[in-house]
Short mmCIF file of C-alpha atoms in Angstrom, two decimals:
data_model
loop_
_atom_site.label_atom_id
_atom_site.label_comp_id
_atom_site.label_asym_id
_atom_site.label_seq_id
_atom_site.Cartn_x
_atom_site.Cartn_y
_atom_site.Cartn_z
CA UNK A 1 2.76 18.65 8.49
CA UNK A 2 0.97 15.16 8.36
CA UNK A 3 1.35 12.65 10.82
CA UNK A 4 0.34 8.51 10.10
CA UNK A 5 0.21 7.24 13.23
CA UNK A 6 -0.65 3.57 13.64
CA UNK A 7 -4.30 2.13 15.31
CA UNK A 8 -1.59 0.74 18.43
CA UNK A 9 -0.86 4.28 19.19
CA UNK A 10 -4.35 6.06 18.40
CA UNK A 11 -6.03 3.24 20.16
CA UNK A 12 -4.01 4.02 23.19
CA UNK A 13 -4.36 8.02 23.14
CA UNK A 14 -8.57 6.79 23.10
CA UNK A 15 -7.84 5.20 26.26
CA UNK A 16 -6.19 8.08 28.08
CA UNK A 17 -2.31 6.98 27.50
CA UNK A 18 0.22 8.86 25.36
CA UNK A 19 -0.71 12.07 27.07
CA UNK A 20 2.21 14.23 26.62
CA UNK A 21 2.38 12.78 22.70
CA UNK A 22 -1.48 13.72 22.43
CA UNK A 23 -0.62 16.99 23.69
CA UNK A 24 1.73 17.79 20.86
CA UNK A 25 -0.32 16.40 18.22
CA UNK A 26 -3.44 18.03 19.12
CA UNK A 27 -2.15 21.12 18.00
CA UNK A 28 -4.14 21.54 14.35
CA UNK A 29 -2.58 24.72 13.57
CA UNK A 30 1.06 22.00 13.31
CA UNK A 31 -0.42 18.70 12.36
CA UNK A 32 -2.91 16.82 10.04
CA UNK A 33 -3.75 13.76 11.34
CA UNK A 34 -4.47 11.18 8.36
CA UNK A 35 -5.86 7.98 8.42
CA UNK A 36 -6.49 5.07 6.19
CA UNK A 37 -8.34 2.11 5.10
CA UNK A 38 -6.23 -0.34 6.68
CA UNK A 39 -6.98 1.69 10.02
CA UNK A 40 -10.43 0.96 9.26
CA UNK A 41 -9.25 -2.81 8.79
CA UNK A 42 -7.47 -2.92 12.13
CA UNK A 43 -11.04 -1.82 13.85
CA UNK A 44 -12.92 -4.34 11.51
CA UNK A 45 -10.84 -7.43 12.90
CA UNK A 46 -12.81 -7.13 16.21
CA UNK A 47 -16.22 -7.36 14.69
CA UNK A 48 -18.18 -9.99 15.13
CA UNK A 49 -22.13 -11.15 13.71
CA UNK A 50 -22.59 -12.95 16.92
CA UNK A 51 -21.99 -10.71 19.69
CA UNK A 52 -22.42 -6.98 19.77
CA UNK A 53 -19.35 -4.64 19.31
CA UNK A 54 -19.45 -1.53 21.62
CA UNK A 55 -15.96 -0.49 21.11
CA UNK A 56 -16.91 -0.05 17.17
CA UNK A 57 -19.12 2.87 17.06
CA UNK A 58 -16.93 5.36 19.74
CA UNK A 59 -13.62 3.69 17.50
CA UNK A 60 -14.72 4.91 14.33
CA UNK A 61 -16.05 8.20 16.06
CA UNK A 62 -12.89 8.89 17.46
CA UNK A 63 -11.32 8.89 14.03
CA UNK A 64 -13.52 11.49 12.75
CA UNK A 65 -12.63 13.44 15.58
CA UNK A 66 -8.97 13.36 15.67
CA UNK A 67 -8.45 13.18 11.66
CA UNK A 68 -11.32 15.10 10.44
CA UNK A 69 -12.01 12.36 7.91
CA UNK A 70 -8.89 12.95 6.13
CA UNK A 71 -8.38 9.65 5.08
CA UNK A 72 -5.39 8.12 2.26
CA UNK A 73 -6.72 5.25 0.07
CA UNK A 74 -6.71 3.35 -2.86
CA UNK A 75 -9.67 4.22 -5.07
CA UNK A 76 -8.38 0.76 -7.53
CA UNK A 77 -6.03 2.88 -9.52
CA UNK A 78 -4.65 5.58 -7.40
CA UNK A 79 -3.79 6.61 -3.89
CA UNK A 80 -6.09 9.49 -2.81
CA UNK A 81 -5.90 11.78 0.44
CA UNK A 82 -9.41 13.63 0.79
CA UNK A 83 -11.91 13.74 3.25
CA UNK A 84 -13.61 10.62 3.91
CA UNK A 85 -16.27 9.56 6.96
CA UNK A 86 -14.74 6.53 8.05
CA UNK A 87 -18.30 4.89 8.30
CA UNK A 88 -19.50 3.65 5.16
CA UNK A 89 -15.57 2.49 4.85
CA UNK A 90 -16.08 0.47 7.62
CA UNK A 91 -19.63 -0.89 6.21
CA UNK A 92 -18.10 -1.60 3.18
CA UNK A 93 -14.99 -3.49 4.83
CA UNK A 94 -17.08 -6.35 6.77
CA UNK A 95 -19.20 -6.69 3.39
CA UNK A 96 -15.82 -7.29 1.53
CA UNK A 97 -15.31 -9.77 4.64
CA UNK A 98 -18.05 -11.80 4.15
CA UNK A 99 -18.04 -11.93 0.73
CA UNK A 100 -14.31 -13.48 0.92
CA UNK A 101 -14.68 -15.48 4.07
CA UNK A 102 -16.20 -18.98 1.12
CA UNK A 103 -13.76 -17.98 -1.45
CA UNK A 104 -14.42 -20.53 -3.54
CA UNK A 105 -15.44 -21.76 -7.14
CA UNK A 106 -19.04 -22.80 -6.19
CA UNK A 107 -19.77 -19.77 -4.07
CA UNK A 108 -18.56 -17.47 -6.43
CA UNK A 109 -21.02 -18.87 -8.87
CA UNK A 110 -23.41 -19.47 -6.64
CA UNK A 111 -24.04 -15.50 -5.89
CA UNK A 112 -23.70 -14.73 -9.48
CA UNK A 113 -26.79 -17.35 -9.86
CA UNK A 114 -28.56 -15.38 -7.49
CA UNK A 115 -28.87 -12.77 -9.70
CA UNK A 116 -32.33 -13.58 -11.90
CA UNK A 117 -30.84 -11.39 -15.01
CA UNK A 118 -27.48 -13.59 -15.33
CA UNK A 119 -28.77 -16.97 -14.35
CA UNK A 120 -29.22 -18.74 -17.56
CA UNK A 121 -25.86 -17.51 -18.93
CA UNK A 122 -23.71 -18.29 -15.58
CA UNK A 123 -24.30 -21.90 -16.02
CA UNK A 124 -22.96 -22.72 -19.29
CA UNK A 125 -19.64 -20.31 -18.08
CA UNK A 126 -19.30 -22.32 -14.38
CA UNK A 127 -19.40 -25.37 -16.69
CA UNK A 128 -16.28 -24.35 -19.45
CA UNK A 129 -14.36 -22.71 -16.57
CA UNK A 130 -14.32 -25.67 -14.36
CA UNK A 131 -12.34 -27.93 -17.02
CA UNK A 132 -10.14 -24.94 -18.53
CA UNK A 133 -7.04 -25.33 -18.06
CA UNK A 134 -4.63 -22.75 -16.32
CA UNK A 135 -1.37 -20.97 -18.24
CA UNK A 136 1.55 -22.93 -18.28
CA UNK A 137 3.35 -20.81 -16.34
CA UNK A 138 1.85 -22.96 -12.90
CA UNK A 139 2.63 -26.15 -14.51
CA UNK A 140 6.17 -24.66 -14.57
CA UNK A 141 6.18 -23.51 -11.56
CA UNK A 142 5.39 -26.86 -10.11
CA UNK A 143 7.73 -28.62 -11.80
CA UNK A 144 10.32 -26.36 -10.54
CA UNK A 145 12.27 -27.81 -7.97
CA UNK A 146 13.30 -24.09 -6.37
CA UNK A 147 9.27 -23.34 -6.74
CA UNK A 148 7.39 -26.28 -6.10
CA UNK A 149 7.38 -25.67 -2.30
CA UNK A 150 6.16 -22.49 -2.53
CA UNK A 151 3.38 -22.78 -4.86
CA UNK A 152 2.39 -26.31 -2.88
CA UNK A 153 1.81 -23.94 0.30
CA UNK A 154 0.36 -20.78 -1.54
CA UNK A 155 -2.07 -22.76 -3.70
CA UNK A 156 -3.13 -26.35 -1.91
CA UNK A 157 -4.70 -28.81 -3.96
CA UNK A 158 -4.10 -26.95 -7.38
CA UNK A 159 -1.30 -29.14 -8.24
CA UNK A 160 -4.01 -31.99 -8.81
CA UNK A 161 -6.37 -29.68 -10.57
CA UNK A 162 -5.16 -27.13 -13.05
CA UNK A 163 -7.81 -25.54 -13.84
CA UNK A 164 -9.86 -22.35 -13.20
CA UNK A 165 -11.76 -24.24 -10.66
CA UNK A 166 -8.74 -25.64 -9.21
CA UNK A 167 -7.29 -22.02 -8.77
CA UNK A 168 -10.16 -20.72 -7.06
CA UNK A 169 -10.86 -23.43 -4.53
CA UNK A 170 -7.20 -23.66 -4.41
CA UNK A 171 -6.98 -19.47 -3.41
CA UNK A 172 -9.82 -20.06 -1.18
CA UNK A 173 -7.84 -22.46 1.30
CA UNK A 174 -4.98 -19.99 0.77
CA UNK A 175 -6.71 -17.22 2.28
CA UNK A 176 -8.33 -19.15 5.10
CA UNK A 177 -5.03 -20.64 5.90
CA UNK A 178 -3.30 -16.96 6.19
CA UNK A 179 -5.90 -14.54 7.10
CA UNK A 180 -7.29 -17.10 9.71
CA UNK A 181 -5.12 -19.54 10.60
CA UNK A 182 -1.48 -20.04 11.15
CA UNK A 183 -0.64 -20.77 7.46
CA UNK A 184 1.76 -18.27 7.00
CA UNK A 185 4.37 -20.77 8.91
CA UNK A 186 4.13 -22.68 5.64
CA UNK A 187 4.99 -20.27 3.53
CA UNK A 188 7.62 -19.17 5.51
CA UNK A 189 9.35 -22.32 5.66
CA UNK A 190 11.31 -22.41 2.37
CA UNK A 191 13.21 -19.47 3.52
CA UNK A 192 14.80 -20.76 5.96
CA UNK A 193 16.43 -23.07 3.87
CA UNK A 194 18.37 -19.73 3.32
CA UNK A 195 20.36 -20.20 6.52
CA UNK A 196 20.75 -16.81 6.92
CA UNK A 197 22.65 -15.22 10.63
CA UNK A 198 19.99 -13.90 12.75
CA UNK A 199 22.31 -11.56 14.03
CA UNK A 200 23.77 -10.28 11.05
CA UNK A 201 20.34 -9.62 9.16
CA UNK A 202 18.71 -7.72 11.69
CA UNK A 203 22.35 -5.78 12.38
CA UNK A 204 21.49 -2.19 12.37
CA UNK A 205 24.72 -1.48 10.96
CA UNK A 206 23.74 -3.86 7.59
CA UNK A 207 21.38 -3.41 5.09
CA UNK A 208 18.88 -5.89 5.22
CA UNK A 209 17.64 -6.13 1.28
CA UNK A 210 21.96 -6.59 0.96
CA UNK A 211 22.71 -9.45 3.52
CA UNK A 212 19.66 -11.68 1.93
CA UNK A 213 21.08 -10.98 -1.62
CA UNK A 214 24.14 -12.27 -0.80
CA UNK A 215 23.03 -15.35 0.87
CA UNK A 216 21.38 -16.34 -2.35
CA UNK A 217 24.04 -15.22 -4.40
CA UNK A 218 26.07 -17.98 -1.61
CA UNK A 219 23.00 -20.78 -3.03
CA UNK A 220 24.04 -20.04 -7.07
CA UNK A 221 21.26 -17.89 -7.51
CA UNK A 222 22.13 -14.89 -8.84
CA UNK A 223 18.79 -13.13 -9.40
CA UNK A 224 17.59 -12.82 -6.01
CA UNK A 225 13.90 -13.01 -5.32
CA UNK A 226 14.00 -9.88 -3.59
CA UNK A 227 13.97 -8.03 -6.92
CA UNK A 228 11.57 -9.89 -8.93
CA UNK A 229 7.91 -9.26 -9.40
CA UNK A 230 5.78 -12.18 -8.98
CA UNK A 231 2.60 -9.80 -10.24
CA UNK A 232 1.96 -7.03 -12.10
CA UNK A 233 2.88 -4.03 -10.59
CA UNK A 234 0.66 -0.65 -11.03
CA UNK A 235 -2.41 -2.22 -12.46
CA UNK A 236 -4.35 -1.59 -9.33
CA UNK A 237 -2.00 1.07 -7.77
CA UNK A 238 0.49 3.03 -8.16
CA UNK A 239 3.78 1.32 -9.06
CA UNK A 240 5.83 2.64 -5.95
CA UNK A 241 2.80 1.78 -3.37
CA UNK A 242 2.90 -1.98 -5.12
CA UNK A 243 7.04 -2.03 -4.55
CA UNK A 244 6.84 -0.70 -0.59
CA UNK A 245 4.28 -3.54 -0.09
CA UNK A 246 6.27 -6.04 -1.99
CA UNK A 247 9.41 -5.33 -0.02
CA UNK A 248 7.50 -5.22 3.32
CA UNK A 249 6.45 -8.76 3.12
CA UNK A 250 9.43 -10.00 1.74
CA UNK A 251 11.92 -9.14 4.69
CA UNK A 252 8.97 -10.39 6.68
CA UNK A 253 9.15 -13.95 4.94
CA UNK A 254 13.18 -14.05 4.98
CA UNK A 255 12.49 -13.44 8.64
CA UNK A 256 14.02 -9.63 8.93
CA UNK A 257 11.84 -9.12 12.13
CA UNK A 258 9.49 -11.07 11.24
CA UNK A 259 5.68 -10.95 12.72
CA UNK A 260 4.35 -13.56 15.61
CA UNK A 261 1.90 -16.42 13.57
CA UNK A 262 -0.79 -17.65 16.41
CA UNK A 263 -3.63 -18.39 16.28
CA UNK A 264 -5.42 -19.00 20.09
CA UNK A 265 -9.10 -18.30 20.83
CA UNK A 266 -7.81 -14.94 22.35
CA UNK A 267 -5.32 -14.06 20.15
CA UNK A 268 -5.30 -13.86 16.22
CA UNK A 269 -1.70 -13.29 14.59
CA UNK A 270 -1.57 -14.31 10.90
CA UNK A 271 -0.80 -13.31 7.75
CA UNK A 272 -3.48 -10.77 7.48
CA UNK A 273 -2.07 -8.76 10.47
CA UNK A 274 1.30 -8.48 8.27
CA UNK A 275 -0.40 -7.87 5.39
CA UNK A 276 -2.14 -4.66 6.86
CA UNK A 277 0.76 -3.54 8.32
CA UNK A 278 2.56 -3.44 5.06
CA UNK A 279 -0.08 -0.89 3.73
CA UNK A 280 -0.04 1.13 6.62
CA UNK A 281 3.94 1.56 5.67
CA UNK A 282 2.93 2.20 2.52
CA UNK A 283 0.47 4.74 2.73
CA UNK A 284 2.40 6.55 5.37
CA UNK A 285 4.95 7.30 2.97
CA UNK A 286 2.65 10.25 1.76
CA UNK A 287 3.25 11.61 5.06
CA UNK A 288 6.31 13.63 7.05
CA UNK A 289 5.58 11.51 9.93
CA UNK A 290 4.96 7.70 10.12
CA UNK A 291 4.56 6.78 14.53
CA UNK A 292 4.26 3.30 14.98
CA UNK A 293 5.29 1.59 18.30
CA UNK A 294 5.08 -1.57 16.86
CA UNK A 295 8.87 -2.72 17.28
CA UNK A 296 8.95 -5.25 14.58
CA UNK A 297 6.45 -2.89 11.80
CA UNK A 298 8.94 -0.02 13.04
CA UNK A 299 11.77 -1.77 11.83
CA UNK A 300 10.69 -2.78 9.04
CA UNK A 301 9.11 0.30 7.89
CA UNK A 302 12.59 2.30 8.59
CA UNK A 303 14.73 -0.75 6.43
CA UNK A 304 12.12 0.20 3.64
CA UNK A 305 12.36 3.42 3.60
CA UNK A 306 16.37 3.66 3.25
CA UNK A 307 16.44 1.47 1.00
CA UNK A 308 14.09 3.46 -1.09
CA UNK A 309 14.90 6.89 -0.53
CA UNK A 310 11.92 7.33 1.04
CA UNK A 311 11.48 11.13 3.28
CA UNK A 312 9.51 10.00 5.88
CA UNK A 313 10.24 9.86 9.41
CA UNK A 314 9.28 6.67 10.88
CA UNK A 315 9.61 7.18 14.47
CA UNK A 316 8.40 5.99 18.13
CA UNK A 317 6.17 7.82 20.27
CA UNK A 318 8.46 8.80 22.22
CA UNK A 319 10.69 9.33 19.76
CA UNK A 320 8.45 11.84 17.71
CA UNK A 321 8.28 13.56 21.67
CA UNK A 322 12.23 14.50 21.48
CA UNK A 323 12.04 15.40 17.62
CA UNK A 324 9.37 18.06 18.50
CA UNK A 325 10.71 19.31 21.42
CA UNK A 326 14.39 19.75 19.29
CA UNK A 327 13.23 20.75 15.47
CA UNK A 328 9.33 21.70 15.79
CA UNK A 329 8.50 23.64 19.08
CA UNK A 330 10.74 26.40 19.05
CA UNK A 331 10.11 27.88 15.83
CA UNK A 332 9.14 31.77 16.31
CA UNK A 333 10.94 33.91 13.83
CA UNK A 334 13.41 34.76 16.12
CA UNK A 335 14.39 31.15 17.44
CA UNK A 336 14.46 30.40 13.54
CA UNK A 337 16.41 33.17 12.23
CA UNK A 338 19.23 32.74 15.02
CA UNK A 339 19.18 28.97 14.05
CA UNK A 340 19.93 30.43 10.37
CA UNK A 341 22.55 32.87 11.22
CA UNK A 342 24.19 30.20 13.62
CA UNK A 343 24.55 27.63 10.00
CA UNK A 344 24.72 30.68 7.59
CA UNK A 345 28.28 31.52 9.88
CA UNK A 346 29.37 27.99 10.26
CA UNK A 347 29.22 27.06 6.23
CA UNK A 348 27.76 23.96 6.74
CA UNK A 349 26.86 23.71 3.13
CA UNK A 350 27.11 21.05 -0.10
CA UNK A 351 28.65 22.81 -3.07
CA UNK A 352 25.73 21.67 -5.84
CA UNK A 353 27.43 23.94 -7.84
CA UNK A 354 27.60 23.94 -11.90
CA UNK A 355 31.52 22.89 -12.42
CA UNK A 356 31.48 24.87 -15.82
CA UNK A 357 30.61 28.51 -14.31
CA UNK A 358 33.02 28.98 -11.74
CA UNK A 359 31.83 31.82 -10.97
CA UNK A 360 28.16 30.42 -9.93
CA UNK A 361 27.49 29.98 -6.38
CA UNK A 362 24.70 27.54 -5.53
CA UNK A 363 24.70 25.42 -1.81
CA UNK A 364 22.43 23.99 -0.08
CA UNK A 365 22.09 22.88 4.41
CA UNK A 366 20.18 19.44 5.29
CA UNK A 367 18.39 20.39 8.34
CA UNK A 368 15.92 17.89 10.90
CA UNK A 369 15.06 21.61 12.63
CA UNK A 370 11.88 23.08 10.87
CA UNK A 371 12.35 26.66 10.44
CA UNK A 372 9.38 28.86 11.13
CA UNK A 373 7.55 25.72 11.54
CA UNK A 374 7.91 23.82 8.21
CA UNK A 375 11.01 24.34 6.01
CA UNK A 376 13.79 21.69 6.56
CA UNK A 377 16.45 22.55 3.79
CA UNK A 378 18.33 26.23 2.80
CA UNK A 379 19.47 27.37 -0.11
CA UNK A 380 22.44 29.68 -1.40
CA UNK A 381 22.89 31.02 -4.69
CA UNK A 382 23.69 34.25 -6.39
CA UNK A 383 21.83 35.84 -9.12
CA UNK A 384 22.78 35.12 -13.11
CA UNK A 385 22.60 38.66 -13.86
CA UNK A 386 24.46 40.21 -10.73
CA UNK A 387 26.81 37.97 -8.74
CA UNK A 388 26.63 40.59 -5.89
CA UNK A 389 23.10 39.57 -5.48
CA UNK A 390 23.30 36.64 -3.27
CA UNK A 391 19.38 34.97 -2.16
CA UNK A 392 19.10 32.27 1.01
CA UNK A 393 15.92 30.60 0.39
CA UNK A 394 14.31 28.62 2.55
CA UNK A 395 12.50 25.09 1.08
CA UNK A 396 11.21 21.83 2.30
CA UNK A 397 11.91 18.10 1.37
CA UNK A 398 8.10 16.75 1.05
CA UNK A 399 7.53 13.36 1.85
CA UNK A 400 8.59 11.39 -1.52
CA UNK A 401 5.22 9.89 -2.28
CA UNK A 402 3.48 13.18 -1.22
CA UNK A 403 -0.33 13.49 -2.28
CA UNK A 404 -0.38 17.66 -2.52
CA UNK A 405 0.17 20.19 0.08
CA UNK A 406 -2.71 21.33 2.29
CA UNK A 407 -2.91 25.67 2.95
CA UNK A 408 -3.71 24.75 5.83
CA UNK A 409 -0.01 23.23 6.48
CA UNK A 410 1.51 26.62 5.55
CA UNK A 411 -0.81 28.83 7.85
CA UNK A 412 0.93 28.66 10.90
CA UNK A 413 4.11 29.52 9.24
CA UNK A 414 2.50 33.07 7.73
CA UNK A 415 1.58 33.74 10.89
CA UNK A 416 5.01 33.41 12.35
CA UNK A 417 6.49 35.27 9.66
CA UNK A 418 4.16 38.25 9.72
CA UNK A 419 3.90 38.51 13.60
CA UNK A 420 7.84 39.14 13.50
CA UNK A 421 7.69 40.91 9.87
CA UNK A 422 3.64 42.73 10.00
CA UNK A 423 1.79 43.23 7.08
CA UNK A 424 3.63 42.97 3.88
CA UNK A 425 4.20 45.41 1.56
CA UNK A 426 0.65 44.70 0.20
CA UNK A 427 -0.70 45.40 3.73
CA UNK A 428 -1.86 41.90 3.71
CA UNK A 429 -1.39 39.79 6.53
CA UNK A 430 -2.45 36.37 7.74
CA UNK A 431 -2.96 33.89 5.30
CA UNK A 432 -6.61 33.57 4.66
CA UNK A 433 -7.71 30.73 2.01
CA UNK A 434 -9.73 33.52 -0.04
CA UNK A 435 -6.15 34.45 -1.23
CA UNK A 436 -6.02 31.44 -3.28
CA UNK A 437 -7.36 31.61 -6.96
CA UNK A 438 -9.16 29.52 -9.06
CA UNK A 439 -6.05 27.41 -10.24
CA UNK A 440 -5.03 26.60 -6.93
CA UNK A 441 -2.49 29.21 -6.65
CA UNK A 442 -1.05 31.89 -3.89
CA UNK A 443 0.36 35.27 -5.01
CA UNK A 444 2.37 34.81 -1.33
CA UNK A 445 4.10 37.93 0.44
CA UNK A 446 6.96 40.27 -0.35
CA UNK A 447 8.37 42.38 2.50
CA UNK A 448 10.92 45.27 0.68
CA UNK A 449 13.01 46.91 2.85
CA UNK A 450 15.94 49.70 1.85
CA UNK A 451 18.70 46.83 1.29
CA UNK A 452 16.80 43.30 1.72
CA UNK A 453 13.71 41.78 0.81
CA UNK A 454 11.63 38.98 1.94
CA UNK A 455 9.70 36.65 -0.24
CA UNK A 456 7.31 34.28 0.38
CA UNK A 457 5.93 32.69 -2.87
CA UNK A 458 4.34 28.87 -4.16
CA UNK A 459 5.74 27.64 -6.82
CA UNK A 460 3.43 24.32 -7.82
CA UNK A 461 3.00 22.44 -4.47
CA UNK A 462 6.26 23.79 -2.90
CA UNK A 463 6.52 26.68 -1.15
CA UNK A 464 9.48 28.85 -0.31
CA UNK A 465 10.67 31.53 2.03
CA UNK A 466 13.82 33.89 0.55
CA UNK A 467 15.86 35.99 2.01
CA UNK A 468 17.79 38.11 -0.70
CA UNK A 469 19.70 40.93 -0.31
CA UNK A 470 23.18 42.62 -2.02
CA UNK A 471 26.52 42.05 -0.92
CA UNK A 472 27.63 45.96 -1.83
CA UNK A 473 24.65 47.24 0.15
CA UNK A 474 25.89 45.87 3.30
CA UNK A 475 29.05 47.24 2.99
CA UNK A 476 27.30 50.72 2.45
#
């Protein structure tokens, strides 16, 4: 299974706390550890040119160590999971710092100078762009009474200069303001014109996204902001990675637990921190496991993820602790086949049935508890052919923005299965990756015995356990 876990909580297991948590995670026959750019990020914001930065080096070393480079990112068009030294990520993080620390018209163009082959055509271009005027669409949005306050605070100065130039110099003081001062208080502020109960938005028993569309609904505006999209979604990344993000900052901004903006000379809090935070929620929807002790990113990330249908656990340290300890530590073939038998007699199943055949049987049992290590969800159905045939198979929910299943995942669970079972009927036992072909596929195992049989196939990316055997037989 793979676990996100945020920098708060790795940090802190580098340092010697979170010692029974390490414990459990440690175990790489259970767990792949993944981490991400925004990781890198949150080790970046300590870097400095002036002073040296000894915590840096044995940070970024202790990634590779406890993730084995498997990093999530997004290559510009797509989010990939693959091994990745966390290194030249990190180089190329503080040159994407510098480069946007002057974001502005003159700088841009300056470095573009710089360049001997573009010079003489770069100065003609500065010259048209720096009169041309912007899309109307800002001009609108100025003169919009609901929107003026907004745009004044997310683009300073452009109101007096509509132009390409104006936009640039204009996102340059937006930047500085969030990323390194407390300028996010701005834009917050025509929020709260929202009035909305304190108490009842951060409820646990209301939905957030609900309680803020009904307060504009209250102010006559019936579209709420919530649901529209001020950019293009997808163009840089996938469409659902775009919408977490989206819907991260905007409870932030409506003030559904909303981060700490302060700026001291000890302490940095600003929009950048907030910013991060939302794509560690989003990337840690590829995973089963999202651990975060942040209280205000935790709740945040668990509003999101309900909202969206979203199968990933977002869970405390401690929290993660208890869900082991109850659905992932006891998970031997016998303390998973008496946890089967014990919901098999109690028919806690959903009918998913086919109304028009009667005579179909088809169920299926939720479960938190992992059996053998990795399937959360069981199956019963009877055969089209022979309705005495009646097959339990065991599958898994994957997290809903999952990036592919790892062999490595499923290992652990052969192994439980064929140190109960032995060798299948193959005489093949442990799972050993030379098994797998050259289209990424696994023939699995099939255990026959005189009135059952055990199946362990892949179908695509999922793979399922079944237990099958005929209801006459048993009565034999």
């Amino acid at each position: 299974m793979k676990l996100y876990i945020d920098w708060n909580v790795l940090n802190g297991i580098k340092n010697g706390r979170f010692q029974e948590f390490e414990k459990i995670i440690r175990q790489s026959e259970k767990f792949v550890i993944v981490y991400s750019t925004s990781h890198i990020s949150d080790i970046a914001s300590s870097y400095s040119d002036e002073k040296e930065n000894p915590n840096i080096q044995s940070d970024l070393e202790f990634l590779v160590e406890i993730t084995d480079c498997m990093c999530v990112f997004n290559n510009g068009k797509d989010i990939v999971l693959q091994q990745n030294e966390p290194f030249h990520i990190f180089e190329n993080e503080i040159e994407s710092k510098n480069l946007t620390e002057d974001f502005s018209f003159n700088n841009i163009f300056s470095v573009l100078e710089d360049n001997g082959e573009n010079a003489e055509m770069v100065a003609p271009l500065k010259t048209m762009m720096q009169s041309f005027p912007l899309d109307n669409i800002f001009k609108e949005a100025f003169e919009n009474p609901q929107s003026t306050e907004i745009m004044d605070s997310m683009f300073p100065g452009l109101k007096d200069n509509p132009t390409f130039e104006g936009l640039f110099n204009a996102m340059g003081k937006m930047l500085e303001s969030l990323n390194e001062k407390e300028g996010y208080k701005d834009l917050k502020t025509p929020f709260k014109h929202l009035n909305v109960n304190q108490g009842k938005l951060t409820n646990p028993n209301n939905n957030p996204f609900d309680v803020l569309n009904e307060a504009y609904k209250k102010l006559g505006i019936e579209e709420s902001p919530l649901k529209k999209d001020y950019y293009e979604k997808g163009k840089n990344a996938p469409i659902w990675f775009d919408d977490i993000i989206s819907a991260y900052i905007s409870l932030d901004m409506h003030g559904f637990h909303s981060d700490e903006v302060k700026v001291t000379e000890t302490k940095k809090k600003t929009f950048k921190n907030t910013t991060q935070d939302s794509f560690h929620t989003a990337f840690a929807s590829t995973c089963d496991f999202y651990i975060t002790n942040d209280k205000k990113n935790y709740q945040k990330a668990k509003a999101i993820f309900k909202e969206k249908n979203i199968f990933t656990h977002v869970l405390k340290a401690d929290e993660f602790i208890n869900f082991y300890k109850e659905n992932l530590e006891k998970v031997d073939f016998i303390a998973s086949w008496n946890k089967f038998e014990q919901i098999a007699k109690s028919g806690k199943f959903y009918d998913i049935s086919d109304k028009n055949n009667p005579d179909d049987l088809n169920q299926v049992h939720f479960s938190t508890f992992n059996y053998f290590g990795y399937f959360n969800r069981i199956y019963l159905f009877n055969s089209d052919e022979d309705k005495n045939s009646i097959s339990f198979m065991f599958g898994k929910e994957l997290p809903t923005n999952c990036l592919g299943v790892f062999y490595k995942e499923i290992k652990e669970m052969v192994k439980i299965i064929v140190d109960y079972l032995g060798t299948d009927s193959n005489d093949k036992g442990y799972f050993d990756e030379s098994e797998i072909d050259e289209n990424n596929h696994w023939n699995g195992r099939i255990w026959d015995f005189e009135k059952f049989q055990y199946r362990l196939v892949q179908d695509k990316r999922y793979f399922q356990f079944y237990y099958e055997l005929n209801i006459n037989n048993q009565n034999d």
